[in-house]
Short mmCIF file of C-alpha atoms in Angstrom, two decimals:
data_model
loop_
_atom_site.label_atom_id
_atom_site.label_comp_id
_atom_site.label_asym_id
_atom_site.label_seq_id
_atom_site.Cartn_x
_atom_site.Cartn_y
_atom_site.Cartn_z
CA UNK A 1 -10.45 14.51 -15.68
CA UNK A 2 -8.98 17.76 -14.55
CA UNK A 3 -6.78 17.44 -12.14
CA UNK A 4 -4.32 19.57 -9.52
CA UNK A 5 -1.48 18.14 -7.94
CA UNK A 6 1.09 18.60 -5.21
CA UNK A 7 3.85 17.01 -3.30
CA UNK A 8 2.55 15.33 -0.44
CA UNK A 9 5.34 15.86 1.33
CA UNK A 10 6.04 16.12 4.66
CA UNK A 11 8.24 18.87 4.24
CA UNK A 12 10.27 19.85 6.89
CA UNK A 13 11.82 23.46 7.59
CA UNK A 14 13.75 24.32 10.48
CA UNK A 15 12.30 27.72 11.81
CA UNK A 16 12.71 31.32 10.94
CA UNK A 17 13.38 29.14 7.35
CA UNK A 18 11.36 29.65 3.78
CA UNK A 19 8.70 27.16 2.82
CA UNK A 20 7.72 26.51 -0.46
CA UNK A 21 4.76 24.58 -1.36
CA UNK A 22 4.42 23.68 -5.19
CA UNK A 23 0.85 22.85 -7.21
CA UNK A 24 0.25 22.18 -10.90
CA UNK A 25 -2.77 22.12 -12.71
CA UNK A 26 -4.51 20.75 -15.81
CA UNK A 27 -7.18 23.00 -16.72
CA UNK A 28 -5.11 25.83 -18.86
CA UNK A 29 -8.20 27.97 -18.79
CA UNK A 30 -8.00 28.33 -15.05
CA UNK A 31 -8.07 32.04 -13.47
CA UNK A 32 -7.97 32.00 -10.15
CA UNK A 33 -6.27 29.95 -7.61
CA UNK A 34 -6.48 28.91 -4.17
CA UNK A 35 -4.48 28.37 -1.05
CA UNK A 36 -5.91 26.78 1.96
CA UNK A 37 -4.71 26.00 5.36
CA UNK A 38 -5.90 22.58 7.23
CA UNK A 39 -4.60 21.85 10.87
CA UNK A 40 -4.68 18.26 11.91
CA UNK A 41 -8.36 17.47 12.93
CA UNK A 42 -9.48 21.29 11.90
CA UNK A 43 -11.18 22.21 8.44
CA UNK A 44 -9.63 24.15 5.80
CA UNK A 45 -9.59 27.64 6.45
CA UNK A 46 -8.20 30.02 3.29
CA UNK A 47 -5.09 31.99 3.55
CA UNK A 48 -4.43 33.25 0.33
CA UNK A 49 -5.84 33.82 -3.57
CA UNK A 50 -4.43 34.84 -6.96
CA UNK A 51 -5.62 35.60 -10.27
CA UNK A 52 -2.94 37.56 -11.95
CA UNK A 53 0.67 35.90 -13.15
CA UNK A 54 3.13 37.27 -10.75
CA UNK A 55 3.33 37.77 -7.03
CA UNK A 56 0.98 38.29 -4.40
CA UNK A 57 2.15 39.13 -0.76
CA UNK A 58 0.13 38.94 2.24
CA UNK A 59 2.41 39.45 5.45
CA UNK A 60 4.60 36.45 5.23
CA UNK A 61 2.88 34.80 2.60
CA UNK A 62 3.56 35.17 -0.93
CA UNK A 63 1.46 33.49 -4.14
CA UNK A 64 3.47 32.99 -7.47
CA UNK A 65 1.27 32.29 -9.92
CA UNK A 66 2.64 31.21 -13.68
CA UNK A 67 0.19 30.46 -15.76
CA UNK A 68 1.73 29.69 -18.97
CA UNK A 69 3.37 26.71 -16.79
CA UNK A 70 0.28 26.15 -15.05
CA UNK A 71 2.18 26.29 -11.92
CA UNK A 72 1.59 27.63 -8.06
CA UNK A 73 3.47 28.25 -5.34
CA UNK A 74 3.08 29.27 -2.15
CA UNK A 75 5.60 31.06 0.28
CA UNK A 76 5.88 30.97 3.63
CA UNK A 77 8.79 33.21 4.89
CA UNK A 78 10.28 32.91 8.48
CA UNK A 79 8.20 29.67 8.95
CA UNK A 80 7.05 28.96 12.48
CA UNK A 81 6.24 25.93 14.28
CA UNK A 82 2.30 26.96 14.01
CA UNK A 83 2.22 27.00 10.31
CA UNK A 84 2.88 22.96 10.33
CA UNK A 85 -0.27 21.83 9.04
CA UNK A 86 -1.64 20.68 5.48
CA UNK A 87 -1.50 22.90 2.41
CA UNK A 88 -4.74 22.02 0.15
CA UNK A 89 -4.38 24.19 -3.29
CA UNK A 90 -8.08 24.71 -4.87
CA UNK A 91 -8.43 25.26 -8.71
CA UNK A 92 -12.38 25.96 -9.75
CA UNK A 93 -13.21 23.76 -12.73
CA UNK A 94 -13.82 25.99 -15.74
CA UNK A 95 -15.96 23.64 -17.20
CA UNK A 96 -18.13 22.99 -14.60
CA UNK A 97 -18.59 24.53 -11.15
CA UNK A 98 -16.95 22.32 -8.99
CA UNK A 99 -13.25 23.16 -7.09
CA UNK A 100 -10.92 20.85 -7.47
CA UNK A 101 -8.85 20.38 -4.28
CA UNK A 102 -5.24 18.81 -4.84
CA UNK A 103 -4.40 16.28 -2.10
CA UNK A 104 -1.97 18.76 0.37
CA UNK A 105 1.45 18.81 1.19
CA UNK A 106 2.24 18.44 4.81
CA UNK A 107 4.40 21.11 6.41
CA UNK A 108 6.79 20.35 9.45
CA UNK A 109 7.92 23.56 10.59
CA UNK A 110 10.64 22.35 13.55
CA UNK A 111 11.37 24.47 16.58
CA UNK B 1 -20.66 36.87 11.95
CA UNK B 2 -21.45 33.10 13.08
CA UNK B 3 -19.67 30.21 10.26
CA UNK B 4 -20.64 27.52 9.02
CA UNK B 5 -22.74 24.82 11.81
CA UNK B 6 -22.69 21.26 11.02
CA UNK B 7 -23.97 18.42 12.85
CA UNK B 8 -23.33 15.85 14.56
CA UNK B 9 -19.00 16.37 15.06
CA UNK B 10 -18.89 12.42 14.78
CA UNK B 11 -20.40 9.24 14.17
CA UNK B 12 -19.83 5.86 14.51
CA UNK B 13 -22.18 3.10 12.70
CA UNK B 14 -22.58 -0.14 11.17
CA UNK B 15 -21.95 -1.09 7.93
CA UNK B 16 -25.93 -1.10 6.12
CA UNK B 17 -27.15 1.56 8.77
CA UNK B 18 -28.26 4.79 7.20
CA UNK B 19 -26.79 8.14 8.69
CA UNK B 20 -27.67 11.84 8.18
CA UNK B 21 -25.63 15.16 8.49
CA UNK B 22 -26.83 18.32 9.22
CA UNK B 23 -25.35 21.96 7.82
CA UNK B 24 -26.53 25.52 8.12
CA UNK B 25 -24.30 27.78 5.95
CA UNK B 26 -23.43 31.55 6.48
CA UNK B 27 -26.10 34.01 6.45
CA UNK B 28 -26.49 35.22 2.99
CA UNK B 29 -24.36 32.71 1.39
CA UNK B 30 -25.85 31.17 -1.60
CA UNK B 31 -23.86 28.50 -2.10
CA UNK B 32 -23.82 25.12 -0.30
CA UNK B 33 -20.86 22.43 -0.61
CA UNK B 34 -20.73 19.09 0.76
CA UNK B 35 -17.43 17.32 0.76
CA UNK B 36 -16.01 14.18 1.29
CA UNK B 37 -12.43 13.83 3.11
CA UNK B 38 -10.31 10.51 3.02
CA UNK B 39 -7.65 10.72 6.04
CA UNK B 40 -4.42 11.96 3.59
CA UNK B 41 -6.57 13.05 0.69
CA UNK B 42 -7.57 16.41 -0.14
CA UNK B 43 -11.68 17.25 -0.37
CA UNK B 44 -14.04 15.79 -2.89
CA UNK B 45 -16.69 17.64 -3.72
CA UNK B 46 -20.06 15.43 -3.78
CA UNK B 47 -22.70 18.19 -4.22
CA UNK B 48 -22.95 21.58 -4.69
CA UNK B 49 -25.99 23.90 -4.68
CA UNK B 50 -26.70 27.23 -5.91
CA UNK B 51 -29.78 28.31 -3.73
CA UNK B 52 -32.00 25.29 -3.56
CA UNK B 53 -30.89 24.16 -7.03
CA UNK B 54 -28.36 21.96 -7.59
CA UNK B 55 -25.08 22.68 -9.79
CA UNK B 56 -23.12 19.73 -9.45
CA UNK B 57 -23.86 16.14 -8.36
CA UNK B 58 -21.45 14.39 -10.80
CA UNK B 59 -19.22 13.08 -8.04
CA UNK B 60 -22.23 11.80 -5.55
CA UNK B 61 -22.85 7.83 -5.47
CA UNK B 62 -26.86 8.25 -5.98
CA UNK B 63 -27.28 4.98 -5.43
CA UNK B 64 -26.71 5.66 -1.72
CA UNK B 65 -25.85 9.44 -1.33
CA UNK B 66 -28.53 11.98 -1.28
CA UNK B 67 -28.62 15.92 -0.25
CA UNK B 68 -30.82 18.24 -0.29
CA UNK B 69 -31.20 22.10 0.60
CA UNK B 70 -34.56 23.45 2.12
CA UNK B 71 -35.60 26.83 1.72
CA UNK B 72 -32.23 27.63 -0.05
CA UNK B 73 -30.68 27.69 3.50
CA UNK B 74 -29.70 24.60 5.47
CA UNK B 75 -28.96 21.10 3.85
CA UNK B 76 -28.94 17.38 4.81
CA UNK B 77 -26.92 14.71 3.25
CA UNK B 78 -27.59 11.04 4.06
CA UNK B 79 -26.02 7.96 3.11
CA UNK B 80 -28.28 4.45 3.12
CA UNK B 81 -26.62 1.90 3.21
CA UNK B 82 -23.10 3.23 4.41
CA UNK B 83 -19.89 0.99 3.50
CA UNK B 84 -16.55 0.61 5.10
CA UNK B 85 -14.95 2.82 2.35
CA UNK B 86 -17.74 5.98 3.49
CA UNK B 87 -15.57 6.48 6.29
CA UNK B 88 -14.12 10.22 6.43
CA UNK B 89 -14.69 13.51 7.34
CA UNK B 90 -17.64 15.20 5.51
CA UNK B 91 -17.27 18.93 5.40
CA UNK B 92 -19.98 21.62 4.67
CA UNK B 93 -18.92 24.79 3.06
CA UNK B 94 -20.54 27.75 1.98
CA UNK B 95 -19.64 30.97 -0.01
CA UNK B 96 -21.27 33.87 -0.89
CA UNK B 97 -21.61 33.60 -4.67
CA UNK B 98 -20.02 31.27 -6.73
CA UNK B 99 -17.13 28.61 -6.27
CA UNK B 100 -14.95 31.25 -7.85
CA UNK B 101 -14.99 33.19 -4.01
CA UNK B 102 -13.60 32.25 -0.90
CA UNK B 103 -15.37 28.72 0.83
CA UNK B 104 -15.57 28.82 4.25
CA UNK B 105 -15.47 25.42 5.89
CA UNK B 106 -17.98 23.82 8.90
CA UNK B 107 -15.59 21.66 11.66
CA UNK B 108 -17.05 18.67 9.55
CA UNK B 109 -18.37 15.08 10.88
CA UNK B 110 -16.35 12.34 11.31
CA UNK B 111 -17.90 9.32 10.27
CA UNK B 112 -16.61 6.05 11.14
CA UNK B 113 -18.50 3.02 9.80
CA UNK B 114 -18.01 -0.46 10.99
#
């Protein structure tokens, strides 16, 4: 069973801090990778995606991707108190054709 | 560009009853997801169809669950009987092509059964 895992958390920043959310994933054959966002109640709504080891910057949002530890991280620079919600990282199955969603870390960003 | 419509936002029934959900994807998208949601648990994905085929059912209790997608557009999942443990949010997604691209979520329905 492939699986994709991350700190439940809650994390808590202060603001104007860095967040950093951590997955891992089974599957080594895995390309691309997924960050969503969940508020409390809300669906997930994607913020970022990565393919390539390395970086990937999108405003204050950065992916690190490091796929020879089948590791990714997301970070959230000069955290506010809107980005508190759930983290879901999304790994498509590469034997199959289902996403596998990991189960979210929480994210307290305090004011 | 309207998102993703589901239907109804919540439910509340009886243990045994049988419920149905409702979803009618992005225009164009050929790819229809229904997921499951436990209240501190990320999504499980029970079914997913390509068009009006379907891809991936290997996660869907059969003996209760069943989906389907007419016309390769809008789907409806039903559970009979429902159990205690169905409770949770079930979310429609769609995406254009394949689960490789972006998913974008319905508000989901919250099912409570008692």
């Amino acid at each position: 069973q492939k699986e994709v895992e991350q700190n439940s958390g809650p994390l808590s920043v202060p603001e104007g801090a860095i967040a950093s959310l951590n997955c891992t994933y089974s599957d080594r054959g895995s390309q691309s990778f997924f960050w969503y966002r969940q508020y409390s109640g809300k669906s997930p709504e994607l913020i970022m995606f990565i393919y390539s080891n390395g970086d990937k910057e999108d405003g204050r949002f950065t992916a690190q991707l490091n796929k020879a530890s089948q590791y990714v991280s997301l970070l959230i620079r000069d955290s506010q108190p809107s980005d508190s919600a759930t983290y879901l990282c999304a790994v498509p199955d590469t034997g199959g054709f289902k996403t596998i969603f990991g189960a979210g870390t929480r994210l307290f960003v305090k004011a | 560009e309207a998102g993703v419509a589901q239907s109804p936002r919540y439910k509340i029934i009886e243990k045994r009853q049988s419920v149905a959900f409702w979803c009618n994807p992005i225009s164009g998208h050929a790819t229809l997801y229904w997921y499951q949601q436990i209240l501190g648990q990320g999504p499980k994905l029970l079914i997913q169809f390509q068009n009006n085929g379907v891809v991936d059912d290997s996660q869907l209790p059969k003996d209760r669950f069943s989906a389907e997608r007419l016309k390769g557009v809008d789907s409806t999942l039903k559970i009979q009987p429902a159990k205690l443990e169905d409770s949770a949010v079930y979310l429609c997604a769609s995406s254009f092509g394949t689960e490789r691209e972006t998913q974008y979520f319905g508000p989901g329905t919250r099912l409570l059964v008692l």
